[in-house]
Short mmCIF file of C-alpha atoms in Angstrom, two decimals:
data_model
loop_
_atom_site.label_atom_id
_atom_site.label_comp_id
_atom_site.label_asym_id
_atom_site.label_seq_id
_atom_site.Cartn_x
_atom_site.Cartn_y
_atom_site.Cartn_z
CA UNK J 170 13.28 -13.50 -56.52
CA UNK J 171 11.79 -10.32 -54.87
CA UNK J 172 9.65 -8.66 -57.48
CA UNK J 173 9.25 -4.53 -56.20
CA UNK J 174 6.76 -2.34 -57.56
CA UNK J 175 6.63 1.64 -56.51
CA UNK J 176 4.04 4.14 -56.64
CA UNK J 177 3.00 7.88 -55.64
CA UNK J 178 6.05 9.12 -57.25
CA UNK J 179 4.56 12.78 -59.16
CA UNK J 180 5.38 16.83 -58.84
CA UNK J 181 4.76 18.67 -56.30
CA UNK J 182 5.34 21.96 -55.10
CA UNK J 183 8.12 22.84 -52.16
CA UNK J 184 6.02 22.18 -49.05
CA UNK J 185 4.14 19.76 -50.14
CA UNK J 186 3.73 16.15 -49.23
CA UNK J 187 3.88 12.47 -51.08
CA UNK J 188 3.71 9.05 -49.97
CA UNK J 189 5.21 6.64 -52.01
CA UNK J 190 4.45 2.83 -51.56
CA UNK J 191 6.41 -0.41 -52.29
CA UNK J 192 4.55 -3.24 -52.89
CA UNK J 193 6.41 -6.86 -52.94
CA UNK J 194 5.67 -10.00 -54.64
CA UNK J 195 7.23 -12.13 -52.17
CA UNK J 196 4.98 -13.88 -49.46
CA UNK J 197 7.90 -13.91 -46.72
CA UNK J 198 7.99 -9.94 -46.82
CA UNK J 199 8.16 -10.02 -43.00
CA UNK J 200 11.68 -11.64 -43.82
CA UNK J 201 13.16 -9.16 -45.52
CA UNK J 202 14.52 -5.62 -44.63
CA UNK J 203 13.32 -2.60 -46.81
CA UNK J 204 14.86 0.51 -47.54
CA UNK J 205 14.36 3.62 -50.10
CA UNK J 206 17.09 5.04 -51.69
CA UNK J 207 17.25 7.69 -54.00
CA UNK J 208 18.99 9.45 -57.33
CA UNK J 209 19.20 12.83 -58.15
CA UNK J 210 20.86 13.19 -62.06
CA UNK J 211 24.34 13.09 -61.51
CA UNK J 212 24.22 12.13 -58.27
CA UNK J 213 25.45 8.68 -56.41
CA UNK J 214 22.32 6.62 -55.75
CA UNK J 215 21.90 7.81 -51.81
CA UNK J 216 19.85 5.42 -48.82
CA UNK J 217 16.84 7.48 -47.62
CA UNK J 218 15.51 5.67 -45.63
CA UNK J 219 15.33 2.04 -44.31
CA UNK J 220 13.66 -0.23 -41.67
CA UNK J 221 14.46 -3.71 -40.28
CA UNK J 222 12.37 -6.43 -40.80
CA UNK J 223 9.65 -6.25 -38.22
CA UNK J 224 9.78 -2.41 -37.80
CA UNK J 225 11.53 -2.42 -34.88
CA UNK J 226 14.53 -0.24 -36.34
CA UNK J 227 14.74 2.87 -38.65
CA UNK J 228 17.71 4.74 -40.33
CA UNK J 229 17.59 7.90 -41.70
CA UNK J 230 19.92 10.13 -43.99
CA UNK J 231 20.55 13.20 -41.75
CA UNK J 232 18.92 15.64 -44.95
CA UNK J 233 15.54 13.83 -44.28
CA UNK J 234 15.30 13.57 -40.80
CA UNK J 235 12.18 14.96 -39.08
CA UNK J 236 10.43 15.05 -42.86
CA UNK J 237 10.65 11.56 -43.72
CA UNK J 238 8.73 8.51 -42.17
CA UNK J 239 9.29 5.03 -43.36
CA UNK J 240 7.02 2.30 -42.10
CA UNK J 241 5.81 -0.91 -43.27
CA UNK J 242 2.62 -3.20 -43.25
CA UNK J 243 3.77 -7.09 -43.42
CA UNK J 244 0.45 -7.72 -43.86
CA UNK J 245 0.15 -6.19 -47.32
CA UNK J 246 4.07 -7.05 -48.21
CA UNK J 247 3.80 -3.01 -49.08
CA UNK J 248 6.45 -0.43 -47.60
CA UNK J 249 6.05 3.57 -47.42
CA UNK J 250 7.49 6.38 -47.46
CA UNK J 251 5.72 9.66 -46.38
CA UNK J 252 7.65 12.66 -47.20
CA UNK J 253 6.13 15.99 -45.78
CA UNK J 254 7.97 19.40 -46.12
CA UNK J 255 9.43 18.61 -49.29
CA UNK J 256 12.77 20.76 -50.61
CA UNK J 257 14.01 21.35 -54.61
CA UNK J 258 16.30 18.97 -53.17
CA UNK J 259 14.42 15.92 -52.85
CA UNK J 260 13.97 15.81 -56.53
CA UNK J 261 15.33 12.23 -57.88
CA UNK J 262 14.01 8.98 -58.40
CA UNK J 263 13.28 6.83 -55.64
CA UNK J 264 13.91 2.87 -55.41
CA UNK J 265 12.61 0.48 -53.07
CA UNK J 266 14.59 -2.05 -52.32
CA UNK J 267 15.00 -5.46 -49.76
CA UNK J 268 17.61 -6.89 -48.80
CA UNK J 269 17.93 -10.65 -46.79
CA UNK J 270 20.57 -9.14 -44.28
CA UNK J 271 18.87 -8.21 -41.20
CA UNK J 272 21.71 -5.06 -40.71
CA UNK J 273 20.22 -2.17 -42.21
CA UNK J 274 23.91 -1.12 -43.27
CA UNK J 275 24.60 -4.02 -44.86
CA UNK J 276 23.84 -4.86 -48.68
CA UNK J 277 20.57 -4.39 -50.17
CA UNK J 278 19.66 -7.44 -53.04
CA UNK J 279 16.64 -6.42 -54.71
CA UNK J 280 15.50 -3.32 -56.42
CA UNK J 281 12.48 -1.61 -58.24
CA UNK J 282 12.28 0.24 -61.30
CA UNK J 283 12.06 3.48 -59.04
CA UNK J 284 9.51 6.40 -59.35
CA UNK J 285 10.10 9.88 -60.05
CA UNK J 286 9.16 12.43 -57.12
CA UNK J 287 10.22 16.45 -58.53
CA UNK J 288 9.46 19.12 -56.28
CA UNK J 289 8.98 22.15 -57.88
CA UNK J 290 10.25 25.72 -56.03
#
């Protein structure tokens, strides 16, 4: 079991920037894919972002292209996300989450609690 724990979730005006981290319990991190998705209230949870096991491979949703960078350290068993340029839009709670499947389009099996990022016009 794949305990996920987010952070840098907060408000922040349109513009601004946030970096939200995912840090993992489990010590085989480097086997796992990570991803971030998000929710917006009613809204379907969306991906955001996600990236293959060693980092070789990113996927973005088209609305965060060019704003969005996911990365990861193995090292720490911690995944980011840096958002820059952030819209009204982006508003929703974000959830890390890994899944054993090395396709990034392919299910995702564990989740965090998420953290709430509002941007503020």
């Amino acid at each position: 079991q794949v305990q996920l724990v987010e952070s840098g979730g907060g408000l922040v005006q349109a513009g601004g920037s946030l970096r939200l981290s995912c840090a993992a319990s489990e010590v085989t991190f480097r086997m796992y894919k990570m991803a971030w998705f998000r929710q917006a209230p009613g809204k379907e949870r969306e991906i955001v972002a996600g990236i293959s096991r060693a980092g070789g491979s990113t996927l973005y949703a088209d609305s965060v292209k060019g704003r969005f960078t996911i990365s990861r350290d193995n090292a720490k068993n911690t995944v980011y996300l840096q958002m820059n340029s952030l819209k009204p839009e982006d508003t929703a709670v974000y959830y890390c989450a890994a899944g054993i499947r090395s396709s990034l389009d392919s299910q995702w099996d564990y989740w965090g609690q998420g953290t709430q990022v509002t941007v503020s016009s």
